[in-house]
Amino acid sequence: MADRVADSRRAVYVISVAAELAGVHPQTLRIYERKGLVDPARTDGGSRRYSEGDIEQLRRIQDLTSAGLNLEGVKRVLALEAEVERLEAEIAAAREAARDAVEQTHRKYRRDLVPVSKSIVVFDRRR
Amino acid sequence: MADRVADSRRAVYVISVAAELAGVHPQTLRIYERKGLVDPARTDGGSRRYSEGDIEQLRRIQDLTSAGLNLEGVKRVLALEAEVERLEAEIAAAREAARDAVEQTHRKYRRDLVPVSKSIVVFDRRR
DNA sequence: GTGACCTTAACGACGCGTAATTGTGG
DNA sequence: GCCACAATTACGCGTCGTTAAGGTCA
């Protein structure tokens, strides 16, 4: 973690290597980029550089296209999968917030209570 | 609500009407069915009967295909959209459960407390 | 008996991946 | 100066929607 950027974001692969890693034709990667499915970094000279995260995205795209989806479908599915992930995180957060809220409520009452043994004498006059 | 089935599930439209309502060719509806995108009811004679819900599904499919998705993509997107809807409901449920849990906690303490004015005399001996 | 439904097959248009071409950068 | 990159274009294949042909139910 001494790196300047996280490993999965370091753009290190040129297009030929990225294509090999993802198991597709280099030209296919250029098509994906034009269609907005990946967005690799660029060198000053204009060459594409793919990160590990880009490669994962490419593999995910491969899964979907070889399942028969076209590129528009892949785009939507990726967006929806991200949405699902976000919602699942939100559920986890909501559950945790629920636990905390109950806990806080308990604390509040405990703080307000005064220990009987050391401080008060109680006489119950009821019936 | 005196109907045997909910309105949106009553299969009332023959294929030509369904196609007209959805704005597509009847043959297209048969393709959708073969691909598993809709599943209209059948009469005893074997004719398809589409419900209002089916029509809505067909319109949704139209939206997606005319946005450029192919049928596999449509299938996945519909499934994911259902998942998103389910998760959103789950979030709402989790939030409600959180409120209830806090409320229950409050009740618990109130039940355990004994009203001072009517039942007890309290002497605070603390310094 | 005449429509509207059923299924299967054929056709045209379009999207996607690959290959070819030409030009540029390391 | 060579090899890999970039961008554009061309080609083949598969998918999708429509149309057509032939059979069945109301």
Short mmCIF file of C-alpha atoms (C1' of nucleotides) in Angstrom, two decimals:
data_model
loop_
_atom_site.label_atom_id
_atom_site.label_comp_id
_atom_site.label_asym_id
_atom_site.label_seq_id
_atom_site.Cartn_x
_atom_site.Cartn_y
_atom_site.Cartn_z
CA MET A 1 0.00 0.00 0.00
CA ALA A 2 2.97 2.25 -0.48
CA ASP A 3 2.04 2.50 -4.15
CA ARG A 4 0.82 5.77 -5.53
CA VAL A 5 -2.38 4.15 -6.69
CA ALA A 6 -4.08 0.92 -5.77
CA ASP A 7 -2.94 -2.05 -7.83
CA SER A 8 -6.28 -2.60 -9.47
CA ARG A 9 -6.18 0.93 -10.82
CA ARG A 10 -2.64 1.00 -12.12
CA ALA A 11 -2.76 1.19 -15.89
CA VAL A 12 0.04 -1.12 -16.94
CA TYR A 13 -1.06 -3.27 -19.86
CA VAL A 14 -0.81 -2.24 -23.50
CA ILE A 15 -3.68 -3.24 -25.71
CA SER A 16 -2.09 -6.41 -27.08
CA VAL A 17 -1.43 -7.75 -23.59
CA ALA A 18 -4.84 -6.68 -22.33
CA ALA A 19 -6.45 -8.46 -25.27
CA GLU A 20 -4.47 -11.59 -24.51
CA LEU A 21 -5.39 -11.49 -20.83
CA ALA A 22 -9.05 -10.96 -21.62
CA GLY A 23 -8.99 -13.55 -24.40
CA VAL A 24 -10.17 -11.29 -27.21
CA HIS A 25 -8.96 -9.57 -30.33
CA PRO A 26 -7.22 -6.21 -29.76
CA GLN A 27 -9.54 -4.57 -32.23
CA THR A 28 -12.45 -5.75 -30.12
CA LEU A 29 -11.11 -3.73 -27.22
CA ARG A 30 -11.14 -0.59 -29.34
CA ILE A 31 -14.76 -1.29 -30.21
CA TYR A 32 -15.64 -1.73 -26.53
CA GLU A 33 -14.05 1.60 -25.76
CA ARG A 34 -15.93 3.40 -28.52
CA LYS A 35 -19.16 1.92 -27.20
CA GLY A 36 -18.33 3.11 -23.71
CA LEU A 37 -17.88 -0.27 -22.04
CA VAL A 38 -14.33 0.35 -20.90
CA ASP A 39 -12.30 3.48 -20.50
CA PRO A 40 -8.59 2.65 -20.36
CA ALA A 41 -6.02 5.29 -19.50
CA ARG A 42 -3.87 6.86 -22.19
CA THR A 43 -0.18 7.58 -22.34
CA ASP A 44 1.02 11.02 -23.39
CA GLY A 45 1.63 9.57 -26.83
CA GLY A 46 -1.99 8.41 -27.07
CA SER A 47 -1.58 4.68 -26.45
CA ARG A 48 -4.12 2.84 -24.31
CA ARG A 49 -3.06 1.42 -20.96
CA TYR A 50 -5.34 -1.06 -19.22
CA SER A 51 -5.44 -1.59 -15.46
CA GLU A 52 -6.14 -4.84 -13.63
CA GLY A 53 -9.64 -3.53 -12.98
CA ASP A 54 -10.07 -2.91 -16.69
CA ILE A 55 -9.08 -6.50 -17.36
CA GLU A 56 -11.68 -7.75 -14.89
CA GLN A 57 -14.27 -5.59 -16.56
CA LEU A 58 -13.23 -7.03 -19.91
CA ARG A 59 -13.61 -10.57 -18.61
CA ARG A 60 -17.06 -9.70 -17.29
CA ILE A 61 -17.95 -8.31 -20.71
CA GLN A 62 -16.69 -11.51 -22.27
CA ASP A 63 -18.91 -13.58 -19.99
CA LEU A 64 -21.92 -11.56 -21.01
CA THR A 65 -21.27 -11.43 -24.75
CA SER A 66 -20.52 -15.13 -24.91
CA ALA A 67 -23.83 -15.62 -23.10
CA GLY A 68 -25.37 -13.97 -26.14
CA LEU A 69 -25.85 -10.36 -25.09
CA ASN A 70 -25.02 -7.56 -27.49
CA LEU A 71 -23.03 -4.57 -26.36
CA GLU A 72 -25.98 -2.38 -25.42
CA GLY A 73 -27.25 -5.21 -23.24
CA VAL A 74 -23.84 -5.63 -21.64
CA LYS A 75 -23.77 -1.93 -20.83
CA ARG A 76 -27.15 -2.03 -19.13
CA VAL A 77 -26.40 -5.21 -17.26
CA LEU A 78 -23.14 -3.85 -15.91
CA ALA A 79 -24.94 -0.73 -14.72
CA LEU A 80 -27.68 -2.76 -13.08
CA GLU A 81 -25.21 -5.08 -11.42
CA ALA A 82 -23.50 -2.06 -9.92
CA GLU A 83 -26.89 -0.85 -8.72
CA VAL A 84 -27.61 -4.21 -7.11
CA GLU A 85 -24.28 -4.11 -5.35
CA ARG A 86 -25.00 -0.62 -4.09
CA LEU A 87 -28.40 -1.66 -2.78
CA GLU A 88 -26.98 -4.70 -1.02
CA ALA A 89 -24.50 -2.46 0.74
CA GLU A 90 -27.34 -0.16 1.69
CA ILE A 91 -29.24 -3.06 3.21
CA ALA A 92 -26.24 -4.04 5.27
CA ALA A 93 -25.91 -0.44 6.41
CA ALA A 94 -29.58 -0.22 7.31
CA ARG A 95 -29.37 -3.38 9.42
CA GLU A 96 -26.32 -2.11 11.21
CA ALA A 97 -27.99 1.24 11.82
CA ALA A 98 -30.94 -0.63 13.32
CA ARG A 99 -28.70 -2.48 15.77
CA ASP A 100 -26.93 0.75 16.72
CA ALA A 101 -30.19 2.59 17.26
CA VAL A 102 -31.47 -0.06 19.65
CA GLU A 103 -28.17 -0.06 21.44
CA GLN A 104 -28.24 3.70 21.80
CA THR A 105 -31.75 3.53 23.19
CA HIS A 106 -30.62 1.07 25.83
CA ARG A 107 -27.71 3.28 26.75
CA LYS A 108 -29.94 6.28 27.08
CA TYR A 109 -32.14 4.57 29.67
CA ARG A 110 -29.23 3.16 31.59
CA ARG A 111 -27.68 6.59 31.83
CA ASP A 112 -30.93 8.09 33.12
CA LEU A 113 -31.44 5.45 35.76
CA VAL A 114 -30.09 5.86 39.21
CA PRO A 115 -28.78 2.75 40.98
CA VAL A 116 -31.12 1.92 43.83
CA SER A 117 -28.69 0.44 46.32
CA LYS A 118 -26.43 3.44 46.61
CA SER A 119 -28.71 6.36 46.21
CA ILE A 120 -32.38 5.93 46.94
CA VAL A 121 -34.75 4.39 49.32
CA VAL A 122 -37.89 3.24 47.69
CA PHE A 123 -41.21 2.74 49.30
CA ASP A 124 -43.84 1.21 47.18
CA ARG A 125 -47.18 2.58 48.33
CA ARG A 126 -49.19 0.71 45.77
CA ARG A 127 -51.85 -1.45 47.28
CA MET B 1 -61.57 -7.26 -5.82
CA ALA B 2 -64.54 -9.57 -6.23
CA ASP B 3 -62.83 -10.97 -9.34
CA ARG B 4 -61.41 -14.43 -9.30
CA VAL B 5 -58.00 -13.12 -10.23
CA ALA B 6 -56.44 -9.69 -10.03
CA ASP B 7 -57.05 -7.54 -13.09
CA SER B 8 -53.42 -7.40 -14.10
CA ARG B 9 -53.34 -11.19 -14.25
CA ARG B 10 -56.54 -11.80 -16.15
CA ALA B 11 -55.62 -13.17 -19.57
CA VAL B 12 -58.03 -11.42 -21.89
CA TYR B 13 -56.22 -10.32 -25.03
CA VAL B 14 -55.72 -12.51 -28.10
CA ILE B 15 -52.40 -12.18 -29.84
CA SER B 16 -53.51 -9.69 -32.48
CA VAL B 17 -54.87 -7.30 -29.85
CA ALA B 18 -51.85 -7.79 -27.61
CA ALA B 19 -49.57 -7.02 -30.54
CA GLU B 20 -51.53 -3.89 -31.30
CA LEU B 21 -51.44 -2.74 -27.68
CA ALA B 22 -47.72 -3.37 -27.46
CA GLY B 23 -47.07 -1.85 -30.88
CA VAL B 24 -45.39 -4.86 -32.43
CA HIS B 25 -45.98 -7.57 -34.99
CA PRO B 26 -47.92 -10.62 -33.75
CA GLN B 27 -45.18 -12.91 -34.95
CA THR B 28 -42.75 -10.99 -32.78
CA LEU B 29 -44.78 -11.96 -29.74
CA ARG B 30 -44.41 -15.63 -30.67
CA ILE B 31 -40.66 -15.15 -30.90
CA TYR B 32 -40.60 -13.50 -27.48
CA GLU B 33 -42.45 -16.43 -26.05
CA ARG B 34 -40.11 -18.97 -27.57
CA LYS B 35 -37.17 -17.04 -26.12
CA GLY B 36 -38.82 -17.04 -22.72
CA LEU B 37 -39.45 -13.31 -22.40
CA VAL B 38 -43.19 -13.64 -21.91
CA ASP B 39 -45.41 -16.54 -20.97
CA PRO B 40 -49.02 -15.84 -21.93
CA ALA B 41 -51.82 -18.14 -20.84
CA ARG B 42 -53.40 -20.56 -23.28
CA THR B 43 -57.00 -21.42 -23.99
CA ASP B 44 -58.08 -25.04 -24.11
CA GLY B 45 -57.90 -24.81 -27.88
CA GLY B 46 -54.26 -23.71 -27.70
CA SER B 47 -54.62 -19.99 -28.41
CA ARG B 48 -52.53 -17.46 -26.47
CA ARG B 49 -54.23 -15.06 -24.09
CA TYR B 50 -52.29 -12.07 -22.80
CA SER B 51 -52.98 -10.32 -19.49
CA GLU B 52 -52.57 -6.63 -18.73
CA GLY B 53 -49.36 -7.54 -16.93
CA ASP B 54 -48.14 -9.32 -20.05
CA ILE B 55 -48.83 -6.18 -22.06
CA GLU B 56 -46.79 -4.11 -19.64
CA GLN B 57 -43.98 -6.60 -19.88
CA LEU B 58 -44.20 -6.38 -23.67
CA ARG B 59 -43.99 -2.61 -23.56
CA ARG B 60 -40.96 -2.87 -21.31
CA ILE B 61 -39.38 -5.27 -23.81
CA GLN B 62 -40.13 -2.80 -26.57
CA ASP B 63 -38.40 -0.02 -24.66
CA LEU B 64 -35.31 -2.15 -24.27
CA THR B 65 -35.11 -3.53 -27.80
CA SER B 66 -35.66 -0.12 -29.32
CA ALA B 67 -32.84 1.07 -27.08
CA GLY B 68 -30.70 -1.43 -28.96
CA LEU B 69 -30.62 -4.49 -26.68
CA ASN B 70 -31.00 -7.95 -28.15
CA LEU B 71 -33.31 -10.48 -26.59
CA GLU B 72 -30.74 -12.11 -24.33
CA GLY B 73 -29.91 -8.68 -22.98
CA VAL B 74 -33.57 -7.89 -22.44
CA LYS B 75 -33.97 -11.11 -20.51
CA ARG B 76 -31.10 -10.32 -18.19
CA VAL B 77 -32.11 -6.73 -17.71
CA LEU B 78 -35.65 -7.70 -16.78
CA ALA B 79 -34.31 -10.18 -14.24
CA LEU B 80 -31.95 -7.59 -12.77
CA GLU B 81 -34.66 -4.96 -12.61
CA ALA B 82 -36.80 -7.38 -10.65
CA GLU B 83 -33.84 -7.97 -8.33
CA VAL B 84 -33.38 -4.23 -7.84
CA GLU B 85 -37.05 -3.87 -7.00
CA ARG B 86 -36.81 -6.70 -4.49
CA LEU B 87 -33.78 -5.12 -2.84
CA GLU B 88 -35.45 -1.73 -2.61
CA ALA B 89 -38.38 -3.34 -0.86
CA GLU B 90 -35.95 -5.06 1.48
CA ILE B 91 -34.35 -1.73 2.33
CA ALA B 92 -37.72 -0.22 3.13
CA ALA B 93 -38.48 -3.23 5.32
CA ALA B 94 -35.14 -2.95 7.09
CA ARG B 95 -35.71 0.73 7.86
CA GLU B 96 -39.16 0.01 9.19
CA ALA B 97 -37.83 -2.83 11.30
CA ALA B 98 -35.26 -0.43 12.72
CA ARG B 99 -37.94 2.06 13.77
CA ASP B 100 -40.01 -0.70 15.33
CA ALA B 101 -37.07 -2.10 17.23
CA VAL B 102 -36.29 1.26 18.79
CA GLU B 103 -39.94 1.75 19.60
CA GLN B 104 -40.12 -1.66 21.25
CA THR B 105 -37.06 -0.86 23.29
CA HIS B 106 -38.69 2.30 24.57
CA ARG B 107 -41.84 0.41 25.45
CA LYS B 108 -39.89 -2.18 27.32
CA TYR B 109 -38.34 0.43 29.62
CA ARG B 110 -41.60 2.28 30.12
CA ARG B 111 -43.31 -0.93 31.10
CA ASP B 112 -40.64 -1.72 33.63
CA LEU B 113 -40.76 1.72 35.20
CA VAL B 114 -43.16 2.52 38.00
CA PRO B 115 -44.82 5.94 37.93
CA VAL B 116 -43.44 8.00 40.83
CA SER B 117 -46.42 10.16 41.71
CA LYS B 118 -48.83 7.36 42.36
CA SER B 119 -46.74 4.62 43.77
CA ILE B 120 -43.43 5.48 45.29
CA VAL B 121 -41.76 7.96 47.48
CA VAL B 122 -38.22 8.61 46.54
CA PHE B 123 -35.49 9.92 48.76
CA ASP B 124 -32.30 10.70 47.06
CA ARG B 125 -29.53 10.16 49.56
CA ARG B 126 -26.73 11.10 47.19
CA ARG B 127 -24.69 13.93 48.59
"C1'" DG C 1 -66.95 -21.52 -44.88
"C1'" DT C 2 -64.34 -17.71 -43.61
"C1'" DG C 3 -61.40 -15.57 -40.49
"C1'" DA C 4 -57.96 -15.60 -36.88
"C1'" DC C 5 -55.16 -18.51 -34.73
"C1'" DC C 6 -51.23 -22.11 -34.85
"C1'" DT C 7 -46.16 -23.60 -36.56
"C1'" DT C 8 -42.24 -23.62 -39.64
"C1'" DA C 9 -39.41 -21.62 -43.17
"C1'" DA C 10 -37.35 -17.87 -45.90
"C1'" DC C 11 -35.85 -13.19 -46.56
"C1'" DG C 12 -33.61 -8.60 -45.59
"C1'" DA C 13 -31.44 -5.49 -42.32
"C1'" DC C 14 -28.36 -4.73 -38.82
"C1'" DG C 15 -24.77 -5.61 -35.11
"C1'" DC C 16 -20.49 -7.73 -33.90
"C1'" DG C 17 -15.91 -9.61 -34.45
"C1'" DT C 18 -12.03 -10.14 -37.56
"C1'" DA C 19 -8.92 -8.69 -41.03
"C1'" DA C 20 -6.84 -5.30 -44.09
"C1'" DT C 21 -5.11 -0.64 -44.94
"C1'" DT C 22 -2.71 3.47 -43.97
"C1'" DG C 23 -0.50 6.46 -40.84
"C1'" DT C 24 2.23 7.51 -36.37
"C1'" DG C 25 4.99 6.84 -32.13
"C1'" DG C 26 8.65 4.46 -29.18
"C1'" DG D 1 14.25 1.68 -39.48
"C1'" DC D 2 11.26 -1.71 -37.35
"C1'" DC D 3 7.50 -3.17 -34.69
"C1'" DA D 4 3.35 -2.13 -32.20
"C1'" DC D 5 0.16 1.13 -31.78
"C1'" DA D 6 -4.05 4.23 -33.70
"C1'" DA D 7 -8.08 4.93 -36.80
"C1'" DT D 8 -10.98 3.74 -40.63
"C1'" DT D 9 -12.95 0.55 -43.84
"C1'" DA D 10 -14.51 -3.89 -45.63
"C1'" DC D 11 -16.19 -8.57 -45.05
"C1'" DG D 12 -18.67 -12.77 -42.97
"C1'" DC D 13 -21.70 -14.57 -39.65
"C1'" DG D 14 -25.51 -14.58 -36.52
"C1'" DT D 15 -29.69 -12.36 -34.64
"C1'" DC D 16 -34.10 -10.07 -35.10
"C1'" DG D 17 -38.31 -8.70 -37.24
"C1'" DT D 18 -41.26 -9.38 -41.04
"C1'" DT D 19 -43.55 -12.03 -44.53
"C1'" DA D 20 -45.21 -16.23 -46.58
"C1'" DA D 21 -47.10 -21.02 -46.71
"C1'" DG D 22 -49.85 -24.60 -44.98
"C1'" DG D 23 -52.76 -26.60 -41.20
"C1'" DT D 24 -56.48 -26.15 -37.33
"C1'" DC D 25 -60.10 -24.18 -34.32
"C1'" DA D 26 -64.29 -21.23 -33.56
#
